[in-house]
Amino acid sequence: MRDHDCPAQAGLGSTARREALVAAVAATWDPRPRPFRGLARHSRSGVPGHTQVHTSFGWGTSADASHPSVRTGGRAAGLGAVQAVGRGSADAMEAGGAALLLLWLSCRCSAEWRLWKITVPMSKDDMIKEIKGNNVAFQNCFIGNSLFLLTFPLVLESDIPGYVSLSLPAGSQVTYNWNTCMPSFVVLVTDVETYQTNDSFHTWSKLRVPPGILSDHQRQKVTQVTLLQDSIFFLIDGGLYLKESRTFIKLGRNVNLPDDRIIGISSRRWCWILYLHKSEKKPSDIAVWTENGVYLGYKRKNQSSNSFRFEQLVTTTKLKHLLHLPTVSALTVHYVEYTVHPVELSIFLNCYTTNAPNKTIFLVLHNEDSKRWIIQDFSLVVPIDTSLVPRYIYSASPELLLWDKHRVYYCYNNLTETGVLQTRTGERNLSRIAKDSTIHYVYLDYFGNIIIKMENNIMFHTKPGVKDVIQLHAWTNKTIKTLLASTFFGNFYIVTSVENGVLHIQSYPLKVELQSVYFKYGETCPYIAFYSSLVGISFTLDKKEILSFWAQVIYPENTGIFIIMESYGPNLLEVKKEVKNEVVLGYCTKTLPPNGTVEEHPDVPKDYRQENSVAPSSVLNQTTGLMIFDVRPSKYSKACTTSEKVFQVIIGCDPEKYIAVKGFSRKKCSHPDFSYVIEKSYLRHQPLEDLKVRYDTSLYGCLWRLDFRREFQPVLQLFDRNGFIEDIKVNFIVWEIHGRNDYAYNTTMKKGGCLNEAQTWNSMIELNKHLPLHKAWGPENYKHCFSHAVGKPGDLNQPYEIINSSNNNYIIWPLDHSGIYVFSAKILDPNYSFCNLTTIFAIETFGFISRPSGYLVASFLFFLMLLFFSVLVLSYFQYMKIYRTYIYEPLHKTQRKQKKL
């Protein structure tokens, strides 16, 4: 390859080529688990189902100066930082250790271009990753940054002979829906066919349904489609239908839904990897509404039929009472839309009186976690026949767009700033600019782009917070039906539906189009660059933890730009920040340095012990929750290429945290599963029979053999997805899960420093007889013994059953027998973590020589005596036999010669 033939210069590395290459590999890639080979070496982090990746790159024996780095869910290693970037869903995939192969075009000028092969083990929250090129010039060759979607391929259904098609009414514009966390998985409905793709229409297939369920007339009455992973919902002629695998059924009274009169369905449009919900019921997956009520759908697990269940959320009668509307007013549901917040949804309501020319649209928010209804300070007066479609903008506080056939209404800054988007000439009716065409769709993405597409394919562009739009260059024929969607690289493409049922795919270079249009009108971004150290979008803060990050904006001098940080949600965190300013050669830099933190709010309770005036469960409920933040420059324009950074902070238990006992292992145990018996006298509840126990190594881990004369104190360690965090120094308790109590502690309450009688297992079991053993004592009812105000005086010579790393409290074993003990350990300090941290470990004592029983000793002595007397008697008779023989027979016989006669 010649110097000027580098992919970045000659087009070999263009977006279209890269996408075509990856699509070709994805079409032939086998997703089955296999050994990891090639340049990647991997090591386990200690968390089941998660692997850290250490990837190396190079050309033969020497590394190229223009190498990519991969940001995934692990630690820094190799030539690039390995960090989580993506959005994902815990239910979107299984963390089975499968690997995905990334292909990347690399350029080495004056040599040849090659493919980078990177094997990346998948974890359950892997979704969108970012391939970043180092800022190093090597003979004018660079590797640009690009987003990449990592998912296990979703299987498309084959076109089964005899199945029939679904379509929109004749002459309708195309409609589509994509999987929230996998935008490459799309279902497209036209007035001819229904199509599906799992690779952004590099390949696609027709989606058809079994005959006999719908009439020919109904099959052409699809009005809406919603995609939820492997489930596709169709709204057909007022009824809701579900397509799963090879089944196609109507949902109605069998799932607590109306059989007809359904006017809309909606699902979540913004993907979050993690979310916190305090109630036992998880957030809904889909919303269905009629004019008079709203229903929420929940995905069931491991159900072969009726995989969704629905519950009625609210009726207009209840909402009318909530809004305090007069009885003469009529109230109907206009639209239901999920917000950016993972557990919130909004209901838009029509309020009107009979024969009135206009109606008022109200907005009510519902939090599925707290079950609270929040009436928003929002009202919009529109003509009675107006139908508005709402979409929430990707931001921390609620911001949304609503559009009808001609106008787009904006609601910015927590719905406090409202109006109608207008063109540069002040025109609010976009149909007049678009030659009387109506609005087809408004597309919003994670990067701050808002594209308004008209039915004649004229498009307008704007950004969040901006109140005007600009018309883009014409790109396609005005008479054909198209849709605009994004690829797994974050780029856009246009799908054209041809009358013969064939789809035509065309790449749409939005970035180039925007640069061309804004250069023409002389519009520039008020700042040069905006950066932040926030790589992920979801963070979890446990008790006493903080989140540190930095953000930086670079702008021309005297522009007056600063960094804004906004939040939405319960006031649980406090932002501590300081700003550093620097001016160099006419450019200013403002930085929120790394010592700026997000930590617990000073008004939030810090002590969760039971002696507080508020119950621990109430304090816990008040101090856990989810907050959404965004960090952005104070000034913004349509020409800015970087968008605000939106991220969520979960204040609560990190599900990836766990504890383990130092030195214990759960892998490669030397012994198989076995059974053993515990004598009834060793059990706490004194049963009538001995207890037979099955030892399962997969549950209890490997046995640790310990000399019975050796005292033992377990050392607890805290881990998360990245591995070891710290040795735990706070109080914890242990108990034998099968009920053994034939062990003791070497420390008494008095020796442990108690001023009052401390809690013990016997006292806690007595207080909580209705609870099982593992729930009788824990951080929720823990009381310390180091204060005269807490507890009561008592016998301080009792064993102290609470352990920590510094109180020298050890477990001592019985001296009259050995045994197997399966312990469970639990963190007792209520101020340590929101999580209920427990672990199991097992110990087998050895070295004791058992004392024989009295019956055995007596039997043995009797046997010895019997043996002795038997030998004595036998020896007597033997002696007598010999004695008789020598009495009657001389001892020596004389041999004499006889004379011959």
PDB file of N, CA and C in Angstrom, residues 65-139:
ATOM      1  N   ALA A  65       2.906   2.508  16.076  1.00  0.00           N
ATOM      2  CA  ALA A  65       2.628   3.733  16.816  1.00  0.00           C
ATOM      3  C   ALA A  65       1.180   4.138  16.726  1.00  0.00           C
ATOM      4  N   SER A  66       0.483   3.594  15.730  1.00  0.00           N
ATOM      5  CA  SER A  66      -0.927   3.927  15.571  1.00  0.00           C
ATOM      6  C   SER A  66      -1.760   2.710  15.927  1.00  0.00           C
ATOM      7  N   HIS A  67      -1.939   2.483  17.204  1.00  0.00           N
ATOM      8  CA  HIS A  67      -2.664   1.304  17.648  1.00  0.00           C
ATOM      9  C   HIS A  67      -3.935   1.721  18.362  1.00  0.00           C
ATOM     10  N   PRO A  68      -4.957   0.883  18.290  1.00  0.00           N
ATOM     11  CA  PRO A  68      -6.183   1.205  19.012  1.00  0.00           C
ATOM     12  C   PRO A  68      -6.137   0.686  20.430  1.00  0.00           C
ATOM     13  N   SER A  69      -6.946   1.249  21.263  1.00  0.00           N
ATOM     14  CA  SER A  69      -7.161   0.712  22.599  1.00  0.00           C
ATOM     15  C   SER A  69      -8.642   0.421  22.752  1.00  0.00           C
ATOM     16  N   VAL A  70      -8.933  -0.635  23.469  1.00  0.00           N
ATOM     17  CA  VAL A  70     -10.318  -1.051  23.627  1.00  0.00           C
ATOM     18  C   VAL A  70     -10.754  -0.747  25.045  1.00  0.00           C
ATOM     19  N   ARG A  71     -11.890  -0.099  25.198  1.00  0.00           N
ATOM     20  CA  ARG A  71     -12.423   0.186  26.524  1.00  0.00           C
ATOM     21  C   ARG A  71     -13.557  -0.785  26.774  1.00  0.00           C
ATOM     22  N   THR A  72     -13.324  -1.669  27.727  1.00  0.00           N
ATOM     23  CA  THR A  72     -14.339  -2.659  28.077  1.00  0.00           C
ATOM     24  C   THR A  72     -14.515  -2.636  29.577  1.00  0.00           C
ATOM     25  N   GLY A  73     -15.228  -3.663  30.074  1.00  0.00           N
ATOM     26  CA  GLY A  73     -15.531  -3.676  31.510  1.00  0.00           C
ATOM     27  C   GLY A  73     -14.459  -4.321  32.335  1.00  0.00           C
ATOM     28  N   GLY A  74     -13.241  -3.815  32.336  1.00  0.00           N
ATOM     29  CA  GLY A  74     -12.182  -4.394  33.134  1.00  0.00           C
ATOM     30  C   GLY A  74     -11.187  -3.344  33.566  1.00  0.00           C
ATOM     31  N   ARG A  75      -9.957  -3.742  33.856  1.00  0.00           N
ATOM     32  CA  ARG A  75      -8.948  -2.815  34.322  1.00  0.00           C
ATOM     33  C   ARG A  75      -7.957  -2.491  33.221  1.00  0.00           C
ATOM     34  N   ALA A  76      -7.128  -1.491  33.469  1.00  0.00           N
ATOM     35  CA  ALA A  76      -6.161  -1.079  32.467  1.00  0.00           C
ATOM     36  C   ALA A  76      -5.099  -2.143  32.281  1.00  0.00           C
ATOM     37  N   ALA A  77      -4.806  -2.440  31.024  1.00  0.00           N
ATOM     38  CA  ALA A  77      -3.806  -3.447  30.724  1.00  0.00           C
ATOM     39  C   ALA A  77      -3.388  -3.295  29.283  1.00  0.00           C
ATOM     40  N   GLY A  78      -2.233  -3.856  28.931  1.00  0.00           N
ATOM     41  CA  GLY A  78      -1.781  -3.792  27.545  1.00  0.00           C
ATOM     42  C   GLY A  78      -1.456  -2.371  27.159  1.00  0.00           C
ATOM     43  N   LEU A  79      -1.859  -1.988  25.943  1.00  0.00           N
ATOM     44  CA  LEU A  79      -1.529  -0.683  25.436  1.00  0.00           C
ATOM     45  C   LEU A  79      -2.631   0.336  25.645  1.00  0.00           C
ATOM     46  N   GLY A  80      -3.768  -0.083  26.148  1.00  0.00           N
ATOM     47  CA  GLY A  80      -4.873   0.855  26.266  1.00  0.00           C
ATOM     48  C   GLY A  80      -5.627   0.680  27.558  1.00  0.00           C
ATOM     49  N   ALA A  81      -6.334   1.730  27.949  1.00  0.00           N
ATOM     50  CA  ALA A  81      -7.160   1.655  29.149  1.00  0.00           C
ATOM     51  C   ALA A  81      -8.368   0.791  28.877  1.00  0.00           C
ATOM     52  N   VAL A  82      -8.654  -0.086  29.799  1.00  0.00           N
ATOM     53  CA  VAL A  82      -9.774  -0.996  29.644  1.00  0.00           C
ATOM     54  C   VAL A  82     -10.815  -0.597  30.667  1.00  0.00           C
ATOM     55  N   GLN A  83     -11.839   0.130  30.236  1.00  0.00           N
ATOM     56  CA  GLN A  83     -12.822   0.664  31.157  1.00  0.00           C
ATOM     57  C   GLN A  83     -14.213   0.525  30.563  1.00  0.00           C
ATOM     58  N   ALA A  84     -15.220   0.509  31.455  1.00  0.00           N
ATOM     59  CA  ALA A  84     -16.600   0.356  30.991  1.00  0.00           C
ATOM     60  C   ALA A  84     -17.086   1.647  30.367  1.00  0.00           C
ATOM     61  N   VAL A  85     -17.681   1.554  29.197  1.00  0.00           N
ATOM     62  CA  VAL A  85     -18.228   2.705  28.516  1.00  0.00           C
ATOM     63  C   VAL A  85     -19.705   2.521  28.255  1.00  0.00           C
ATOM     64  N   GLY A  86     -20.112   1.256  28.106  1.00  0.00           N
ATOM     65  CA  GLY A  86     -21.361   0.988  27.422  1.00  0.00           C
ATOM     66  C   GLY A  86     -22.606   1.071  28.256  1.00  0.00           C
ATOM     67  N   ARG A  87     -23.694   0.979  27.517  1.00  0.00           N
ATOM     68  CA  ARG A  87     -25.005   0.853  28.111  1.00  0.00           C
ATOM     69  C   ARG A  87     -25.460  -0.564  27.898  1.00  0.00           C
ATOM     70  N   GLY A  88     -26.176  -1.130  28.851  1.00  0.00           N
ATOM     71  CA  GLY A  88     -26.601  -2.508  28.678  1.00  0.00           C
ATOM     72  C   GLY A  88     -27.747  -2.861  29.573  1.00  0.00           C
ATOM     73  N   SER A  89     -28.171  -4.062  29.455  1.00  0.00           N
ATOM     74  CA  SER A  89     -29.267  -4.589  30.258  1.00  0.00           C
ATOM     75  C   SER A  89     -28.855  -5.913  30.857  1.00  0.00           C
ATOM     76  N   ALA A  90     -29.110  -6.042  32.143  1.00  0.00           N
ATOM     77  CA  ALA A  90     -28.716  -7.292  32.787  1.00  0.00           C
ATOM     78  C   ALA A  90     -29.466  -8.476  32.215  1.00  0.00           C
ATOM     79  N   ASP A  91     -30.652  -8.245  31.658  1.00  0.00           N
ATOM     80  CA  ASP A  91     -31.436  -9.328  31.083  1.00  0.00           C
ATOM     81  C   ASP A  91     -31.150  -9.536  29.612  1.00  0.00           C
ATOM     82  N   ALA A  92     -30.243  -8.708  29.046  1.00  0.00           N
ATOM     83  CA  ALA A  92     -30.045  -8.780  27.603  1.00  0.00           C
ATOM     84  C   ALA A  92     -29.179  -9.946  27.199  1.00  0.00           C
ATOM     85  N   MET A  93     -28.384 -10.485  28.119  1.00  0.00           N
ATOM     86  CA  MET A  93     -27.472 -11.557  27.744  1.00  0.00           C
ATOM     87  C   MET A  93     -27.043 -12.324  28.971  1.00  0.00           C
ATOM     88  N   GLU A  94     -26.433 -13.452  28.770  1.00  0.00           N
ATOM     89  CA  GLU A  94     -25.903 -14.270  29.851  1.00  0.00           C
ATOM     90  C   GLU A  94     -24.392 -14.153  29.850  1.00  0.00           C
ATOM     91  N   ALA A  95     -23.808 -14.109  31.046  1.00  0.00           N
ATOM     92  CA  ALA A  95     -22.359 -13.998  31.158  1.00  0.00           C
ATOM     93  C   ALA A  95     -21.755 -15.385  31.183  1.00  0.00           C
ATOM     94  N   GLY A  96     -21.757 -16.036  30.046  1.00  0.00           N
ATOM     95  CA  GLY A  96     -21.306 -17.404  29.988  1.00  0.00           C
ATOM     96  C   GLY A  96     -19.868 -17.556  29.569  1.00  0.00           C
ATOM     97  N   GLY A  97     -19.122 -16.478  29.481  1.00  0.00           N
ATOM     98  CA  GLY A  97     -17.730 -16.574  29.104  1.00  0.00           C
ATOM     99  C   GLY A  97     -17.521 -16.629  27.601  1.00  0.00           C
ATOM    100  N   ALA A  98     -18.558 -16.385  26.817  1.00  0.00           N
ATOM    101  CA  ALA A  98     -18.392 -16.385  25.380  1.00  0.00           C
ATOM    102  C   ALA A  98     -17.556 -15.183  24.967  1.00  0.00           C
ATOM    103  N   ALA A  99     -16.957 -15.262  23.806  1.00  0.00           N
ATOM    104  CA  ALA A  99     -16.106 -14.180  23.341  1.00  0.00           C
ATOM    105  C   ALA A  99     -16.648 -13.628  22.044  1.00  0.00           C
ATOM    106  N   LEU A 100     -16.427 -12.349  21.846  1.00  0.00           N
ATOM    107  CA  LEU A 100     -16.837 -11.692  20.621  1.00  0.00           C
ATOM    108  C   LEU A 100     -15.593 -11.183  19.929  1.00  0.00           C
ATOM    109  N   LEU A 101     -15.576 -11.257  18.614  1.00  0.00           N
ATOM    110  CA  LEU A 101     -14.393 -10.876  17.857  1.00  0.00           C
ATOM    111  C   LEU A 101     -14.614  -9.521  17.228  1.00  0.00           C
ATOM    112  N   LEU A 102     -13.772  -8.551  17.604  1.00  0.00           N
ATOM    113  CA  LEU A 102     -13.816  -7.237  17.004  1.00  0.00           C
ATOM    114  C   LEU A 102     -12.824  -7.189  15.848  1.00  0.00           C
ATOM    115  N   LEU A 103     -13.249  -6.615  14.747  1.00  0.00           N
ATOM    116  CA  LEU A 103     -12.356  -6.433  13.615  1.00  0.00           C
ATOM    117  C   LEU A 103     -12.190  -4.942  13.389  1.00  0.00           C
ATOM    118  N   TRP A 104     -10.976  -4.524  13.226  1.00  0.00           N
ATOM    119  CA  TRP A 104     -10.717  -3.089  13.065  1.00  0.00           C
ATOM    120  C   TRP A 104      -9.671  -2.902  11.979  1.00  0.00           C
ATOM    121  N   LEU A 105      -9.927  -1.999  11.072  1.00  0.00           N
ATOM    122  CA  LEU A 105      -8.983  -1.723  10.005  1.00  0.00           C
ATOM    123  C   LEU A 105      -7.821  -0.902  10.550  1.00  0.00           C
ATOM    124  N   SER A 106      -6.628  -1.380  10.343  1.00  0.00           N
ATOM    125  CA  SER A 106      -5.451  -0.660  10.785  1.00  0.00           C
ATOM    126  C   SER A 106      -4.614  -0.271   9.576  1.00  0.00           C
ATOM    127  N   CYS A 107      -3.879   0.805   9.694  1.00  0.00           N
ATOM    128  CA  CYS A 107      -3.124   1.330   8.571  1.00  0.00           C
ATOM    129  C   CYS A 107      -1.659   1.460   8.949  1.00  0.00           C
ATOM    130  N   ARG A 108      -0.831   0.978   8.118  1.00  0.00           N
ATOM    131  CA  ARG A 108       0.590   1.224   8.279  1.00  0.00           C
ATOM    132  C   ARG A 108       1.110   1.729   6.944  1.00  0.00           C
ATOM    133  N   CYS A 109       1.324   3.008   6.878  1.00  0.00           N
ATOM    134  CA  CYS A 109       1.674   3.632   5.613  1.00  0.00           C
ATOM    135  C   CYS A 109       2.989   3.070   5.089  1.00  0.00           C
ATOM    136  N   SER A 110       3.114   3.094   3.798  1.00  0.00           N
ATOM    137  CA  SER A 110       4.262   2.578   3.059  1.00  0.00           C
ATOM    138  C   SER A 110       4.466   1.092   3.337  1.00  0.00           C
ATOM    139  N   ALA A 111       3.448   0.416   3.824  1.00  0.00           N
ATOM    140  CA  ALA A 111       3.548  -1.015   4.065  1.00  0.00           C
ATOM    141  C   ALA A 111       2.255  -1.677   3.601  1.00  0.00           C
ATOM    142  N   GLU A 112       1.402  -2.044   4.507  1.00  0.00           N
ATOM    143  CA  GLU A 112       0.134  -2.652   4.167  1.00  0.00           C
ATOM    144  C   GLU A 112      -0.832  -2.441   5.317  1.00  0.00           C
ATOM    145  N   TRP A 113      -2.119  -2.548   5.035  1.00  0.00           N
ATOM    146  CA  TRP A 113      -3.100  -2.434   6.105  1.00  0.00           C
ATOM    147  C   TRP A 113      -3.590  -3.814   6.497  1.00  0.00           C
ATOM    148  N   ARG A 114      -3.920  -3.941   7.747  1.00  0.00           N
ATOM    149  CA  ARG A 114      -4.284  -5.238   8.282  1.00  0.00           C
ATOM    150  C   ARG A 114      -5.519  -5.119   9.171  1.00  0.00           C
ATOM    151  N   LEU A 115      -5.915  -6.258   9.688  1.00  0.00           N
ATOM    152  CA  LEU A 115      -7.048  -6.308  10.601  1.00  0.00           C
ATOM    153  C   LEU A 115      -6.547  -6.499  12.022  1.00  0.00           C
ATOM    154  N   TRP A 116      -7.049  -5.651  12.924  1.00  0.00           N
ATOM    155  CA  TRP A 116      -6.800  -5.888  14.349  1.00  0.00           C
ATOM    156  C   TRP A 116      -7.815  -6.914  14.842  1.00  0.00           C
ATOM    157  N   LYS A 117      -7.362  -7.947  15.484  1.00  0.00           N
ATOM    158  CA  LYS A 117      -8.238  -8.977  16.037  1.00  0.00           C
ATOM    159  C   LYS A 117      -8.153  -8.920  17.557  1.00  0.00           C
ATOM    160  N   ILE A 118      -9.263  -8.651  18.178  1.00  0.00           N
ATOM    161  CA  ILE A 118      -9.294  -8.472  19.624  1.00  0.00           C
ATOM    162  C   ILE A 118     -10.369  -9.386  20.192  1.00  0.00           C
ATOM    163  N   THR A 119      -9.988 -10.324  21.011  1.00  0.00           N
ATOM    164  CA  THR A 119     -10.948 -11.224  21.634  1.00  0.00           C
ATOM    165  C   THR A 119     -11.331 -10.663  22.995  1.00  0.00           C
ATOM    166  N   VAL A 120     -12.618 -10.369  23.166  1.00  0.00           N
ATOM    167  CA  VAL A 120     -13.094  -9.731  24.388  1.00  0.00           C
ATOM    168  C   VAL A 120     -14.143 -10.630  25.039  1.00  0.00           C
ATOM    169  N   PRO A 121     -13.850 -11.224  26.196  1.00  0.00           N
ATOM    170  CA  PRO A 121     -14.891 -12.000  26.901  1.00  0.00           C
ATOM    171  C   PRO A 121     -16.054 -11.110  27.285  1.00  0.00           C
ATOM    172  N   MET A 122     -17.248 -11.665  27.203  1.00  0.00           N
ATOM    173  CA  MET A 122     -18.453 -10.897  27.468  1.00  0.00           C
ATOM    174  C   MET A 122     -18.867 -11.025  28.925  1.00  0.00           C
ATOM    175  N   SER A 123     -19.366  -9.946  29.479  1.00  0.00           N
ATOM    176  CA  SER A 123     -20.020  -9.985  30.782  1.00  0.00           C
ATOM    177  C   SER A 123     -21.448  -9.510  30.600  1.00  0.00           C
ATOM    178  N   LYS A 124     -22.266  -9.684  31.636  1.00  0.00           N
ATOM    179  CA  LYS A 124     -23.697  -9.487  31.466  1.00  0.00           C
ATOM    180  C   LYS A 124     -24.070  -8.042  31.155  1.00  0.00           C
ATOM    181  N   ASP A 125     -23.220  -7.068  31.493  1.00  0.00           N
ATOM    182  CA  ASP A 125     -23.571  -5.684  31.238  1.00  0.00           C
ATOM    183  C   ASP A 125     -22.797  -5.090  30.064  1.00  0.00           C
ATOM    184  N   ASP A 126     -22.187  -5.938  29.237  1.00  0.00           N
ATOM    185  CA  ASP A 126     -21.489  -5.433  28.064  1.00  0.00           C
ATOM    186  C   ASP A 126     -22.502  -5.023  27.008  1.00  0.00           C
ATOM    187  N   MET A 127     -22.357  -3.813  26.524  1.00  0.00           N
ATOM    188  CA  MET A 127     -23.228  -3.337  25.460  1.00  0.00           C
ATOM    189  C   MET A 127     -22.429  -2.470  24.499  1.00  0.00           C
ATOM    190  N   ILE A 128     -22.533  -1.169  24.664  1.00  0.00           N
ATOM    191  CA  ILE A 128     -21.830  -0.268  23.760  1.00  0.00           C
ATOM    192  C   ILE A 128     -20.421  -0.022  24.283  1.00  0.00           C
ATOM    193  N   LYS A 129     -19.426  -0.312  23.477  1.00  0.00           N
ATOM    194  CA  LYS A 129     -18.038  -0.079  23.822  1.00  0.00           C
ATOM    195  C   LYS A 129     -17.481   1.016  22.909  1.00  0.00           C
ATOM    196  N   GLU A 130     -16.321   1.495  23.270  1.00  0.00           N
ATOM    197  CA  GLU A 130     -15.690   2.544  22.486  1.00  0.00           C
ATOM    198  C   GLU A 130     -14.268   2.150  22.147  1.00  0.00           C
ATOM    199  N   ILE A 131     -13.955   2.141  20.864  1.00  0.00           N
ATOM    200  CA  ILE A 131     -12.590   1.911  20.399  1.00  0.00           C
ATOM    201  C   ILE A 131     -11.953   3.284  20.226  1.00  0.00           C
ATOM    202  N   LYS A 132     -10.887   3.529  20.977  1.00  0.00           N
ATOM    203  CA  LYS A 132     -10.250   4.842  20.955  1.00  0.00           C
ATOM    204  C   LYS A 132      -8.846   4.723  20.377  1.00  0.00           C
ATOM    205  N   GLY A 133      -8.505   5.648  19.509  1.00  0.00           N
ATOM    206  CA  GLY A 133      -7.166   5.687  18.940  1.00  0.00           C
ATOM    207  C   GLY A 133      -6.275   6.626  19.727  1.00  0.00           C
ATOM    208  N   ASN A 134      -5.035   6.222  19.951  1.00  0.00           N
ATOM    209  CA  ASN A 134      -4.106   7.092  20.658  1.00  0.00           C
ATOM    210  C   ASN A 134      -3.767   8.314  19.802  1.00  0.00           C
ATOM    211  N   ASN A 135      -3.575   9.444  20.440  1.00  0.00           N
ATOM    212  CA  ASN A 135      -3.270  10.681  19.723  1.00  0.00           C
ATOM    213  C   ASN A 135      -1.794  10.735  19.353  1.00  0.00           C
ATOM    214  N   VAL A 136      -1.394   9.834  18.478  1.00  0.00           N
ATOM    215  CA  VAL A 136      -0.012   9.746  18.046  1.00  0.00           C
ATOM    216  C   VAL A 136       0.012   9.767  16.523  1.00  0.00           C
ATOM    217  N   ALA A 137       0.783  10.671  15.944  1.00  0.00           N
ATOM    218  CA  ALA A 137       0.898  10.735  14.485  1.00  0.00           C
ATOM    219  C   ALA A 137       1.997   9.788  14.029  1.00  0.00           C
ATOM    220  N   PHE A 138       1.689   8.950  13.073  1.00  0.00           N
ATOM    221  CA  PHE A 138       2.663   8.016  12.520  1.00  0.00           C
ATOM    222  C   PHE A 138       2.506   8.030  11.007  1.00  0.00           C
ATOM    223  N   GLN A 139       3.301   8.845  10.343  1.00  0.00           N
ATOM    224  CA  GLN A 139       3.227   9.012   8.898  1.00  0.00           C
ATOM    225  C   GLN A 139       1.802   9.360   8.478  1.00  0.00           C
TER     226      GLN A 139
END
